């Protein structure tokens, strides 16, 4: 009878661990919305919230593959630099090399994917730890962007190019439809496919995963390639939104992305995480930045507040997990 009771409780305990972080984060998000709505009349308006969704799109797109990467115990510090390189290449391919803009966009996505695959190759074939490998390519890709651009921006894009970055579809920013589709796709792959289960297995025990015959290196190459591809897509949206290209685009983006993913419950040590948690993390980070700015809080103080929220979220989740394990 005792054995049956233990068996029955185990699935419930395992389910509550990932859901705990998401529930905590949803509670913090609701509290933040309530507080910020009282501190600024402009905050809780439809126009402002939709505009914040527009601004958070690039971070959200890059955060999706970053969730995969961190679940495996890896990291990609070069995401912002990859975005900057792709943005510059988009302008150069179209303006300087005279390629059709549609082809320039497609090649930009290919360049982003190749940049990500370079990261994956260094990590899987050369054996360099992800932190060191992507720190090196962070500098490499940013240097390439600055060297290629020669501090010159590219402007004069045709009107149709701005649809994805500046227009609305059905009253909702166009890029949010794209982000929503990406969230759905990445969420299904992570939660419902063997590839998603492989990522969790790698994060929990990479050595055991190799001995079990799982395609560890192939999975890592895939997720780093996806990270580069989504950085390229984010670069396209970024350029469409701001109407120009600059080599400093995406500077610091990787920090917002990693903060949102970790805030959403993905363990930096690997093995746990969800796309839903990441989405909540992205929303909370963006709304905190906006709400604090509307109340007159300066940028440095905003970083401090986000850091405190991150620590609070992790502490509460750890307490809940320990309580759940002790009861199980």
PDB file of C-alpha atoms in Angstrom:
ATOM      1  CA  UNK A   1       0.000   0.000   0.000  1.00  0.00           C
ATOM      2  CA  UNK A   2       2.857   2.335   0.847  1.00  0.00           C
ATOM      3  CA  UNK A   3       4.564   1.505  -2.436  1.00  0.00           C
ATOM      4  CA  UNK A   4       1.407   2.307  -4.370  1.00  0.00           C
ATOM      5  CA  UNK A   5       1.105   5.627  -2.576  1.00  0.00           C
ATOM      6  CA  UNK A   6       4.709   6.576  -3.411  1.00  0.00           C
ATOM      7  CA  UNK A   7       4.232   5.657  -7.061  1.00  0.00           C
ATOM      8  CA  UNK A   8       1.089   7.723  -7.284  1.00  0.00           C
ATOM      9  CA  UNK A   9       2.744  10.767  -5.777  1.00  0.00           C
ATOM     10  CA  UNK A  10       5.846  10.735  -8.010  1.00  0.00           C
ATOM     11  CA  UNK A  11       4.294  12.067 -11.233  1.00  0.00           C
ATOM     12  CA  UNK A  12       2.534  14.804  -9.295  1.00  0.00           C
ATOM     13  CA  UNK A  13       5.799  15.907  -7.711  1.00  0.00           C
ATOM     14  CA  UNK A  14       7.633  15.966 -11.026  1.00  0.00           C
ATOM     15  CA  UNK A  15       4.848  18.003 -12.610  1.00  0.00           C
ATOM     16  CA  UNK A  16       4.845  20.572  -9.852  1.00  0.00           C
ATOM     17  CA  UNK A  17       8.547  21.390 -10.159  1.00  0.00           C
ATOM     18  CA  UNK A  18       8.419  23.064 -13.598  1.00  0.00           C
ATOM     19  CA  UNK A  19       4.972  24.497 -13.016  1.00  0.00           C
ATOM     20  CA  UNK A  20       6.110  26.086  -9.748  1.00  0.00           C
ATOM     21  CA  UNK A  21       8.429  28.582 -11.440  1.00  0.00           C
ATOM     22  CA  UNK A  22       5.813  29.506 -14.013  1.00  0.00           C
ATOM     23  CA  UNK A  23       3.165  30.004 -11.308  1.00  0.00           C
ATOM     24  CA  UNK A  24       5.546  32.150  -9.254  1.00  0.00           C
ATOM     25  CA  UNK A  25       6.482  34.190 -12.307  1.00  0.00           C
ATOM     26  CA  UNK A  26       2.826  34.661 -13.282  1.00  0.00           C
ATOM     27  CA  UNK A  27       2.134  35.920  -9.759  1.00  0.00           C
ATOM     28  CA  UNK A  28       5.082  38.331  -9.887  1.00  0.00           C
ATOM     29  CA  UNK A  29       3.929  39.527 -13.318  1.00  0.00           C
ATOM     30  CA  UNK A  30       0.395  40.174 -12.056  1.00  0.00           C
ATOM     31  CA  UNK A  31       1.751  42.056  -9.053  1.00  0.00           C
ATOM     32  CA  UNK A  32       4.097  44.118 -11.238  1.00  0.00           C
ATOM     33  CA  UNK A  33       1.226  45.009 -13.592  1.00  0.00           C
ATOM     34  CA  UNK A  34      -0.905  46.108 -10.641  1.00  0.00           C
ATOM     35  CA  UNK A  35       1.819  48.250  -9.075  1.00  0.00           C
ATOM     36  CA  UNK A  36       2.945  49.833 -12.349  1.00  0.00           C
ATOM     37  CA  UNK A  37      -0.653  50.555 -13.371  1.00  0.00           C
ATOM     38  CA  UNK A  38      -1.090  52.628 -10.202  1.00  0.00           C
ATOM     39  CA  UNK A  39       2.226  54.463 -10.594  1.00  0.00           C
ATOM     40  CA  UNK A  40       1.673  55.571 -14.204  1.00  0.00           C
ATOM     41  CA  UNK A  41      -1.534  56.345 -16.064  1.00  0.00           C
ATOM     42  CA  UNK A  42       0.155  55.700 -19.422  1.00  0.00           C
ATOM     43  CA  UNK A  43       1.317  52.188 -18.532  1.00  0.00           C
ATOM     44  CA  UNK A  44      -1.836  50.088 -18.543  1.00  0.00           C
ATOM     45  CA  UNK A  45      -3.210  51.247 -21.894  1.00  0.00           C
ATOM     46  CA  UNK A  46      -3.777  49.161 -24.989  1.00  0.00           C
ATOM     47  CA  UNK A  47      -1.480  51.289 -27.141  1.00  0.00           C
ATOM     48  CA  UNK A  48       1.387  51.118 -24.662  1.00  0.00           C
ATOM     49  CA  UNK A  49       1.090  47.362 -24.071  1.00  0.00           C
ATOM     50  CA  UNK A  50       0.971  46.644 -27.806  1.00  0.00           C
ATOM     51  CA  UNK A  51       3.974  48.885 -28.354  1.00  0.00           C
ATOM     52  CA  UNK A  52       5.883  47.001 -25.653  1.00  0.00           C
ATOM     53  CA  UNK A  53       5.016  43.786 -27.430  1.00  0.00           C
ATOM     54  CA  UNK A  54       6.511  45.266 -30.587  1.00  0.00           C
ATOM     55  CA  UNK A  55       9.691  46.236 -28.730  1.00  0.00           C
ATOM     56  CA  UNK A  56      10.025  42.837 -27.032  1.00  0.00           C
ATOM     57  CA  UNK A  57       9.713  40.826 -30.238  1.00  0.00           C
ATOM     58  CA  UNK A  58      13.441  40.606 -31.036  1.00  0.00           C
ATOM     59  CA  UNK A  59      14.280  39.468 -27.504  1.00  0.00           C
ATOM     60  CA  UNK A  60      11.433  36.965 -27.618  1.00  0.00           C
ATOM     61  CA  UNK A  61      12.535  35.407 -30.905  1.00  0.00           C
ATOM     62  CA  UNK A  62      16.127  34.934 -29.727  1.00  0.00           C
ATOM     63  CA  UNK A  63      14.967  33.685 -26.300  1.00  0.00           C
ATOM     64  CA  UNK A  64      13.202  30.671 -27.850  1.00  0.00           C
ATOM     65  CA  UNK A  65      16.332  28.855 -29.116  1.00  0.00           C
ATOM     66  CA  UNK A  66      18.249  30.177 -26.086  1.00  0.00           C
ATOM     67  CA  UNK A  67      15.818  28.156 -23.957  1.00  0.00           C
ATOM     68  CA  UNK A  68      16.832  25.027 -25.871  1.00  0.00           C
ATOM     69  CA  UNK A  69      20.517  25.859 -25.431  1.00  0.00           C
ATOM     70  CA  UNK A  70      20.320  26.525 -21.701  1.00  0.00           C
ATOM     71  CA  UNK A  71      18.249  23.379 -21.151  1.00  0.00           C
ATOM     72  CA  UNK A  72      21.230  21.415 -22.485  1.00  0.00           C
ATOM     73  CA  UNK A  73      23.533  23.233 -20.049  1.00  0.00           C
ATOM     74  CA  UNK A  74      24.973  25.529 -22.735  1.00  0.00           C
ATOM     75  CA  UNK A  75      24.928  29.272 -23.381  1.00  0.00           C
ATOM     76  CA  UNK A  76      25.109  31.579 -26.394  1.00  0.00           C
ATOM     77  CA  UNK A  77      26.678  34.946 -25.616  1.00  0.00           C
ATOM     78  CA  UNK A  78      27.033  35.831 -29.305  1.00  0.00           C
ATOM     79  CA  UNK A  79      23.314  36.230 -30.079  1.00  0.00           C
ATOM     80  CA  UNK A  80      23.397  40.042 -29.954  1.00  0.00           C
ATOM     81  CA  UNK A  81      26.532  40.229 -32.090  1.00  0.00           C
ATOM     82  CA  UNK A  82      25.007  37.807 -34.594  1.00  0.00           C
ATOM     83  CA  UNK A  83      21.971  40.084 -34.830  1.00  0.00           C
ATOM     84  CA  UNK A  84      24.238  43.088 -35.456  1.00  0.00           C
ATOM     85  CA  UNK A  85      26.215  41.234 -38.134  1.00  0.00           C
ATOM     86  CA  UNK A  86      23.035  40.081 -39.871  1.00  0.00           C
ATOM     87  CA  UNK A  87      21.575  43.595 -39.789  1.00  0.00           C
ATOM     88  CA  UNK A  88      24.708  45.008 -41.437  1.00  0.00           C
ATOM     89  CA  UNK A  89      24.808  42.241 -44.047  1.00  0.00           C
ATOM     90  CA  UNK A  90      21.157  42.885 -44.922  1.00  0.00           C
ATOM     91  CA  UNK A  91      21.947  46.505 -45.766  1.00  0.00           C
ATOM     92  CA  UNK A  92      25.246  45.729 -47.520  1.00  0.00           C
ATOM     93  CA  UNK A  93      23.815  42.943 -49.674  1.00  0.00           C
ATOM     94  CA  UNK A  94      20.939  45.147 -50.783  1.00  0.00           C
ATOM     95  CA  UNK A  95      22.449  48.637 -51.012  1.00  0.00           C
ATOM     96  CA  UNK A  96      26.127  48.018 -51.760  1.00  0.00           C
ATOM     97  CA  UNK A  97      25.980  44.800 -53.737  1.00  0.00           C
ATOM     98  CA  UNK A  98      22.735  45.576 -55.562  1.00  0.00           C
ATOM     99  CA  UNK A  99      20.911  42.342 -54.744  1.00  0.00           C
ATOM    100  CA  UNK A 100      17.106  42.292 -54.676  1.00  0.00           C
ATOM    101  CA  UNK A 101      15.929  43.022 -51.138  1.00  0.00           C
ATOM    102  CA  UNK A 102      14.046  39.727 -50.955  1.00  0.00           C
ATOM    103  CA  UNK A 103      17.246  37.811 -51.770  1.00  0.00           C
ATOM    104  CA  UNK A 104      19.232  39.935 -49.312  1.00  0.00           C
ATOM    105  CA  UNK A 105      16.756  38.996 -46.551  1.00  0.00           C
ATOM    106  CA  UNK A 106      17.033  35.292 -47.391  1.00  0.00           C
ATOM    107  CA  UNK A 107      20.840  35.435 -47.412  1.00  0.00           C
ATOM    108  CA  UNK A 108      20.774  37.287 -44.094  1.00  0.00           C
ATOM    109  CA  UNK A 109      18.898  34.376 -42.531  1.00  0.00           C
ATOM    110  CA  UNK A 110      21.458  31.964 -44.013  1.00  0.00           C
ATOM    111  CA  UNK A 111      24.319  34.055 -42.611  1.00  0.00           C
ATOM    112  CA  UNK A 112      22.703  33.996 -39.167  1.00  0.00           C
ATOM    113  CA  UNK A 113      22.259  30.224 -39.297  1.00  0.00           C
ATOM    114  CA  UNK A 114      25.875  29.771 -40.422  1.00  0.00           C
ATOM    115  CA  UNK A 115      27.095  31.963 -37.556  1.00  0.00           C
ATOM    116  CA  UNK A 116      25.182  29.755 -35.136  1.00  0.00           C
ATOM    117  CA  UNK A 117      26.533  26.583 -36.754  1.00  0.00           C
ATOM    118  CA  UNK A 118      30.074  27.923 -36.320  1.00  0.00           C
ATOM    119  CA  UNK A 119      29.357  28.181 -32.602  1.00  0.00           C
ATOM    120  CA  UNK A 120      28.000  24.655 -32.561  1.00  0.00           C
ATOM    121  CA  UNK A 121      30.979  23.300 -34.515  1.00  0.00           C
ATOM    122  CA  UNK A 122      33.489  24.914 -32.132  1.00  0.00           C
ATOM    123  CA  UNK A 123      31.624  23.469 -29.159  1.00  0.00           C
ATOM    124  CA  UNK A 124      31.019  19.944 -30.482  1.00  0.00           C
ATOM    125  CA  UNK A 125      34.027  19.308 -32.726  1.00  0.00           C
ATOM    126  CA  UNK A 126      36.776  21.367 -31.102  1.00  0.00           C
ATOM    127  CA  UNK A 127      35.502  20.751 -27.591  1.00  0.00           C
ATOM    128  CA  UNK A 128      35.545  24.374 -26.415  1.00  0.00           C
ATOM    129  CA  UNK A 129      33.080  25.090 -23.552  1.00  0.00           C
ATOM    130  CA  UNK A 130      30.018  27.073 -24.761  1.00  0.00           C
ATOM    131  CA  UNK A 131      30.814  30.042 -22.512  1.00  0.00           C
ATOM    132  CA  UNK A 132      34.305  30.475 -23.978  1.00  0.00           C
ATOM    133  CA  UNK A 133      33.327  29.641 -27.568  1.00  0.00           C
ATOM    134  CA  UNK A 134      30.448  32.097 -27.754  1.00  0.00           C
ATOM    135  CA  UNK A 135      32.355  34.774 -25.852  1.00  0.00           C
ATOM    136  CA  UNK A 136      34.987  34.574 -28.597  1.00  0.00           C
ATOM    137  CA  UNK A 137      32.423  34.714 -31.410  1.00  0.00           C
ATOM    138  CA  UNK A 138      30.672  37.594 -29.636  1.00  0.00           C
ATOM    139  CA  UNK A 139      33.800  39.653 -30.245  1.00  0.00           C
ATOM    140  CA  UNK A 140      34.366  38.152 -33.711  1.00  0.00           C
ATOM    141  CA  UNK A 141      30.882  38.843 -35.069  1.00  0.00           C
ATOM    142  CA  UNK A 142      30.720  42.333 -33.567  1.00  0.00           C
ATOM    143  CA  UNK A 143      34.129  43.136 -35.041  1.00  0.00           C
ATOM    144  CA  UNK A 144      33.022  41.879 -38.459  1.00  0.00           C
ATOM    145  CA  UNK A 145      29.876  44.015 -38.267  1.00  0.00           C
ATOM    146  CA  UNK A 146      31.863  47.131 -37.429  1.00  0.00           C
ATOM    147  CA  UNK A 147      34.513  46.415 -40.045  1.00  0.00           C
ATOM    148  CA  UNK A 148      31.994  45.767 -42.817  1.00  0.00           C
ATOM    149  CA  UNK A 149      29.840  48.780 -41.981  1.00  0.00           C
ATOM    150  CA  UNK A 150      32.744  51.241 -41.623  1.00  0.00           C
ATOM    151  CA  UNK A 151      30.486  53.225 -39.251  1.00  0.00           C
ATOM    152  CA  UNK A 152      28.021  53.884 -42.099  1.00  0.00           C
ATOM    153  CA  UNK A 153      24.314  53.159 -41.856  1.00  0.00           C
ATOM    154  CA  UNK A 154      22.012  51.994 -44.637  1.00  0.00           C
ATOM    155  CA  UNK A 155      18.671  53.711 -45.204  1.00  0.00           C
ATOM    156  CA  UNK A 156      16.088  54.156 -47.941  1.00  0.00           C
ATOM    157  CA  UNK A 157      14.296  50.808 -47.757  1.00  0.00           C
ATOM    158  CA  UNK A 158      11.043  50.471 -49.767  1.00  0.00           C
ATOM    159  CA  UNK A 159       7.703  50.846 -48.007  1.00  0.00           C
ATOM    160  CA  UNK A 160       6.815  47.149 -48.116  1.00  0.00           C
ATOM    161  CA  UNK A 161       9.906  46.348 -46.065  1.00  0.00           C
ATOM    162  CA  UNK A 162       8.452  48.180 -43.046  1.00  0.00           C
ATOM    163  CA  UNK A 163       5.297  46.035 -42.834  1.00  0.00           C
ATOM    164  CA  UNK A 164       6.871  43.474 -40.505  1.00  0.00           C
ATOM    165  CA  UNK A 165       8.463  46.006 -38.177  1.00  0.00           C
ATOM    166  CA  UNK A 166       6.061  48.963 -38.087  1.00  0.00           C
ATOM    167  CA  UNK A 167       2.626  47.946 -39.340  1.00  0.00           C
ATOM    168  CA  UNK A 168      -0.351  46.309 -37.615  1.00  0.00           C
ATOM    169  CA  UNK A 169      -2.354  43.292 -38.766  1.00  0.00           C
ATOM    170  CA  UNK A 170      -5.812  43.058 -37.259  1.00  0.00           C
ATOM    171  CA  UNK A 171      -4.911  45.771 -34.763  1.00  0.00           C
ATOM    172  CA  UNK A 172      -1.885  43.824 -33.485  1.00  0.00           C
ATOM    173  CA  UNK A 173       1.752  44.569 -34.403  1.00  0.00           C
ATOM    174  CA  UNK A 174       2.711  42.378 -37.348  1.00  0.00           C
ATOM    175  CA  UNK A 175       5.807  40.941 -35.678  1.00  0.00           C
ATOM    176  CA  UNK A 176       3.730  39.654 -32.759  1.00  0.00           C
ATOM    177  CA  UNK A 177       1.912  37.284 -35.128  1.00  0.00           C
ATOM    178  CA  UNK A 178       5.289  35.929 -36.188  1.00  0.00           C
ATOM    179  CA  UNK A 179       6.445  35.654 -32.576  1.00  0.00           C
ATOM    180  CA  UNK A 180       3.246  33.856 -31.620  1.00  0.00           C
ATOM    181  CA  UNK A 181       3.735  31.285 -34.379  1.00  0.00           C
ATOM    182  CA  UNK A 182       7.358  30.783 -33.326  1.00  0.00           C
ATOM    183  CA  UNK A 183       6.364  30.334 -29.666  1.00  0.00           C
ATOM    184  CA  UNK A 184       3.799  27.713 -30.638  1.00  0.00           C
ATOM    185  CA  UNK A 185       6.268  25.824 -32.839  1.00  0.00           C
ATOM    186  CA  UNK A 186       9.144  25.879 -30.346  1.00  0.00           C
ATOM    187  CA  UNK A 187       6.799  24.920 -27.503  1.00  0.00           C
ATOM    188  CA  UNK A 188       5.401  21.904 -29.338  1.00  0.00           C
ATOM    189  CA  UNK A 189       8.851  20.695 -30.385  1.00  0.00           C
ATOM    190  CA  UNK A 190      10.199  20.958 -26.838  1.00  0.00           C
ATOM    191  CA  UNK A 191       7.224  19.391 -25.077  1.00  0.00           C
ATOM    192  CA  UNK A 192       5.933  16.854 -27.596  1.00  0.00           C
ATOM    193  CA  UNK A 193       8.819  15.470 -29.661  1.00  0.00           C
ATOM    194  CA  UNK A 194      11.760  13.133 -29.186  1.00  0.00           C
ATOM    195  CA  UNK A 195      14.078  16.036 -30.031  1.00  0.00           C
ATOM    196  CA  UNK A 196      12.762  17.957 -27.025  1.00  0.00           C
ATOM    197  CA  UNK A 197      13.237  14.939 -24.775  1.00  0.00           C
ATOM    198  CA  UNK A 198      16.790  14.618 -26.087  1.00  0.00           C
ATOM    199  CA  UNK A 199      17.544  18.201 -25.038  1.00  0.00           C
ATOM    200  CA  UNK A 200      16.320  17.515 -21.508  1.00  0.00           C
ATOM    201  CA  UNK A 201      18.365  14.312 -21.367  1.00  0.00           C
ATOM    202  CA  UNK A 202      21.525  16.143 -22.455  1.00  0.00           C
ATOM    203  CA  UNK A 203      20.996  18.773 -19.786  1.00  0.00           C
ATOM    204  CA  UNK A 204      20.460  16.203 -17.063  1.00  0.00           C
ATOM    205  CA  UNK A 205      23.425  13.982 -17.967  1.00  0.00           C
ATOM    206  CA  UNK A 206      25.295  14.445 -21.242  1.00  0.00           C
ATOM    207  CA  UNK A 207      27.601  11.459 -20.699  1.00  0.00           C
ATOM    208  CA  UNK A 208      24.689   9.118 -20.051  1.00  0.00           C
ATOM    209  CA  UNK A 209      22.918  10.515 -23.112  1.00  0.00           C
ATOM    210  CA  UNK A 210      25.921   9.641 -25.280  1.00  0.00           C
ATOM    211  CA  UNK A 211      26.102   6.111 -23.903  1.00  0.00           C
ATOM    212  CA  UNK A 212      22.369   5.776 -24.538  1.00  0.00           C
ATOM    213  CA  UNK A 213      22.963   6.462 -28.216  1.00  0.00           C
ATOM    214  CA  UNK A 214      21.314   9.883 -28.327  1.00  0.00           C
ATOM    215  CA  UNK A 215      22.596  12.236 -31.082  1.00  0.00           C
ATOM    216  CA  UNK A 216      24.115  14.738 -28.655  1.00  0.00           C
ATOM    217  CA  UNK A 217      26.417  16.549 -31.088  1.00  0.00           C
ATOM    218  CA  UNK A 218      23.740  16.720 -33.783  1.00  0.00           C
ATOM    219  CA  UNK A 219      21.252  18.176 -31.307  1.00  0.00           C
ATOM    220  CA  UNK A 220      23.745  20.809 -30.175  1.00  0.00           C
ATOM    221  CA  UNK A 221      24.603  21.796 -33.742  1.00  0.00           C
ATOM    222  CA  UNK A 222      20.884  22.119 -34.459  1.00  0.00           C
ATOM    223  CA  UNK A 223      20.064  24.356 -31.511  1.00  0.00           C
ATOM    224  CA  UNK A 224      23.037  26.663 -32.028  1.00  0.00           C
ATOM    225  CA  UNK A 225      22.140  26.883 -35.706  1.00  0.00           C
ATOM    226  CA  UNK A 226      18.574  27.749 -34.673  1.00  0.00           C
ATOM    227  CA  UNK A 227      19.925  30.450 -32.384  1.00  0.00           C
ATOM    228  CA  UNK A 228      21.782  32.030 -35.289  1.00  0.00           C
ATOM    229  CA  UNK A 229      18.769  31.709 -37.572  1.00  0.00           C
ATOM    230  CA  UNK A 230      16.443  33.387 -35.082  1.00  0.00           C
ATOM    231  CA  UNK A 231      19.027  36.133 -34.526  1.00  0.00           C
ATOM    232  CA  UNK A 232      18.964  36.713 -38.285  1.00  0.00           C
ATOM    233  CA  UNK A 233      15.170  36.846 -38.247  1.00  0.00           C
ATOM    234  CA  UNK A 234      15.282  39.272 -35.310  1.00  0.00           C
ATOM    235  CA  UNK A 235      17.766  41.422 -37.269  1.00  0.00           C
ATOM    236  CA  UNK A 236      15.322  41.637 -40.192  1.00  0.00           C
ATOM    237  CA  UNK A 237      12.525  42.744 -37.847  1.00  0.00           C
ATOM    238  CA  UNK A 238      14.830  45.152 -36.007  1.00  0.00           C
ATOM    239  CA  UNK A 239      15.915  46.882 -39.228  1.00  0.00           C
ATOM    240  CA  UNK A 240      12.308  47.020 -40.418  1.00  0.00           C
ATOM    241  CA  UNK A 241      11.272  48.599 -37.127  1.00  0.00           C
ATOM    242  CA  UNK A 242      13.974  51.308 -36.891  1.00  0.00           C
ATOM    243  CA  UNK A 243      14.324  51.919 -40.674  1.00  0.00           C
ATOM    244  CA  UNK A 244      18.123  51.733 -40.737  1.00  0.00           C
ATOM    245  CA  UNK A 245      21.105  49.465 -40.088  1.00  0.00           C
ATOM    246  CA  UNK A 246      23.938  50.117 -37.646  1.00  0.00           C
ATOM    247  CA  UNK A 247      26.802  47.950 -36.471  1.00  0.00           C
ATOM    248  CA  UNK A 248      25.849  48.411 -32.803  1.00  0.00           C
ATOM    249  CA  UNK A 249      22.435  46.819 -33.250  1.00  0.00           C
ATOM    250  CA  UNK A 250      21.803  44.057 -30.745  1.00  0.00           C
ATOM    251  CA  UNK A 251      24.418  45.243 -28.243  1.00  0.00           C
ATOM    252  CA  UNK A 252      23.485  43.761 -24.858  1.00  0.00           C
ATOM    253  CA  UNK A 253      20.559  41.809 -26.332  1.00  0.00           C
ATOM    254  CA  UNK A 254      21.991  38.501 -25.100  1.00  0.00           C
ATOM    255  CA  UNK A 255      21.826  39.738 -21.497  1.00  0.00           C
ATOM    256  CA  UNK A 256      18.094  40.509 -21.737  1.00  0.00           C
ATOM    257  CA  UNK A 257      17.534  37.170 -23.446  1.00  0.00           C
ATOM    258  CA  UNK A 258      19.409  35.121 -20.849  1.00  0.00           C
ATOM    259  CA  UNK A 259      17.753  37.025 -17.991  1.00  0.00           C
ATOM    260  CA  UNK A 260      14.297  36.325 -19.446  1.00  0.00           C
ATOM    261  CA  UNK A 261      15.029  32.623 -19.999  1.00  0.00           C
ATOM    262  CA  UNK A 262      16.456  32.085 -16.507  1.00  0.00           C
ATOM    263  CA  UNK A 263      13.673  34.170 -14.970  1.00  0.00           C
ATOM    264  CA  UNK A 264      11.240  31.867 -16.757  1.00  0.00           C
ATOM    265  CA  UNK A 265      12.536  28.863 -14.843  1.00  0.00           C
ATOM    266  CA  UNK A 266      15.112  27.371 -17.199  1.00  0.00           C
ATOM    267  CA  UNK A 267      17.991  26.148 -15.052  1.00  0.00           C
ATOM    268  CA  UNK A 268      21.396  27.513 -16.036  1.00  0.00           C
ATOM    269  CA  UNK A 269      22.745  24.070 -15.077  1.00  0.00           C
ATOM    270  CA  UNK A 270      20.496  22.389 -17.645  1.00  0.00           C
ATOM    271  CA  UNK A 271      17.778  19.773 -17.522  1.00  0.00           C
ATOM    272  CA  UNK A 272      14.716  21.932 -16.808  1.00  0.00           C
ATOM    273  CA  UNK A 273      12.826  24.703 -18.551  1.00  0.00           C
ATOM    274  CA  UNK A 274       9.822  25.516 -20.723  1.00  0.00           C
ATOM    275  CA  UNK A 275       8.824  27.850 -23.523  1.00  0.00           C
ATOM    276  CA  UNK A 276       5.855  29.117 -21.484  1.00  0.00           C
ATOM    277  CA  UNK A 277       8.208  30.166 -18.697  1.00  0.00           C
ATOM    278  CA  UNK A 278      10.450  31.950 -21.194  1.00  0.00           C
ATOM    279  CA  UNK A 279       7.504  33.870 -22.652  1.00  0.00           C
ATOM    280  CA  UNK A 280       6.482  34.985 -19.167  1.00  0.00           C
ATOM    281  CA  UNK A 281      10.078  36.025 -18.487  1.00  0.00           C
ATOM    282  CA  UNK A 282      10.274  38.096 -21.683  1.00  0.00           C
ATOM    283  CA  UNK A 283       6.969  39.826 -20.893  1.00  0.00           C
ATOM    284  CA  UNK A 284       7.991  40.590 -17.306  1.00  0.00           C
ATOM    285  CA  UNK A 285      11.401  42.010 -18.257  1.00  0.00           C
ATOM    286  CA  UNK A 286       9.937  44.254 -20.975  1.00  0.00           C
ATOM    287  CA  UNK A 287       7.044  45.526 -18.854  1.00  0.00           C
ATOM    288  CA  UNK A 288       9.347  46.244 -15.920  1.00  0.00           C
ATOM    289  CA  UNK A 289      11.671  48.246 -18.166  1.00  0.00           C
ATOM    290  CA  UNK A 290       8.752  50.196 -19.613  1.00  0.00           C
ATOM    291  CA  UNK A 291       6.869  50.750 -16.370  1.00  0.00           C
ATOM    292  CA  UNK A 292       9.935  51.908 -14.472  1.00  0.00           C
ATOM    293  CA  UNK A 293      10.889  54.258 -17.323  1.00  0.00           C
ATOM    294  CA  UNK A 294       7.405  55.805 -17.257  1.00  0.00           C
ATOM    295  CA  UNK A 295       7.755  56.444 -13.535  1.00  0.00           C
ATOM    296  CA  UNK A 296      11.075  58.243 -14.066  1.00  0.00           C
ATOM    297  CA  UNK A 297      13.417  55.459 -12.946  1.00  0.00           C
ATOM    298  CA  UNK A 298      16.756  55.622 -14.757  1.00  0.00           C
ATOM    299  CA  UNK A 299      18.299  52.754 -16.715  1.00  0.00           C
ATOM    300  CA  UNK A 300      20.800  51.661 -14.056  1.00  0.00           C
ATOM    301  CA  UNK A 301      18.092  51.405 -11.415  1.00  0.00           C
ATOM    302  CA  UNK A 302      15.945  49.387 -13.828  1.00  0.00           C
ATOM    303  CA  UNK A 303      18.724  46.801 -14.137  1.00  0.00           C
ATOM    304  CA  UNK A 304      18.900  46.589 -10.344  1.00  0.00           C
ATOM    305  CA  UNK A 305      15.132  46.024 -10.069  1.00  0.00           C
ATOM    306  CA  UNK A 306      15.179  43.307 -12.740  1.00  0.00           C
ATOM    307  CA  UNK A 307      18.074  41.623 -10.934  1.00  0.00           C
ATOM    308  CA  UNK A 308      16.164  41.699  -7.639  1.00  0.00           C
ATOM    309  CA  UNK A 309      13.066  40.231  -9.303  1.00  0.00           C
ATOM    310  CA  UNK A 310      15.220  37.488 -10.829  1.00  0.00           C
ATOM    311  CA  UNK A 311      16.730  36.623  -7.435  1.00  0.00           C
ATOM    312  CA  UNK A 312      13.310  36.701  -5.737  1.00  0.00           C
ATOM    313  CA  UNK A 313      11.795  34.428  -8.359  1.00  0.00           C
ATOM    314  CA  UNK A 314      14.624  31.883  -8.073  1.00  0.00           C
ATOM    315  CA  UNK A 315      14.546  31.887  -4.257  1.00  0.00           C
ATOM    316  CA  UNK A 316      10.774  31.356  -4.101  1.00  0.00           C
ATOM    317  CA  UNK A 317      10.949  28.556  -6.664  1.00  0.00           C
ATOM    318  CA  UNK A 318      13.773  26.786  -4.812  1.00  0.00           C
ATOM    319  CA  UNK A 319      11.756  26.924  -1.586  1.00  0.00           C
ATOM    320  CA  UNK A 320       8.719  25.450  -3.342  1.00  0.00           C
ATOM    321  CA  UNK A 321      10.794  22.700  -4.933  1.00  0.00           C
ATOM    322  CA  UNK A 322      12.391  21.709  -1.647  1.00  0.00           C
ATOM    323  CA  UNK A 323       8.997  21.661   0.047  1.00  0.00           C
ATOM    324  CA  UNK A 324       7.570  19.515  -2.751  1.00  0.00           C
ATOM    325  CA  UNK A 325      10.483  17.059  -2.585  1.00  0.00           C
ATOM    326  CA  UNK A 326      10.248  16.789   1.197  1.00  0.00           C
ATOM    327  CA  UNK A 327       6.507  16.063   0.983  1.00  0.00           C
ATOM    328  CA  UNK A 328       7.064  13.569  -1.847  1.00  0.00           C
TER     329      UNK A 328
END
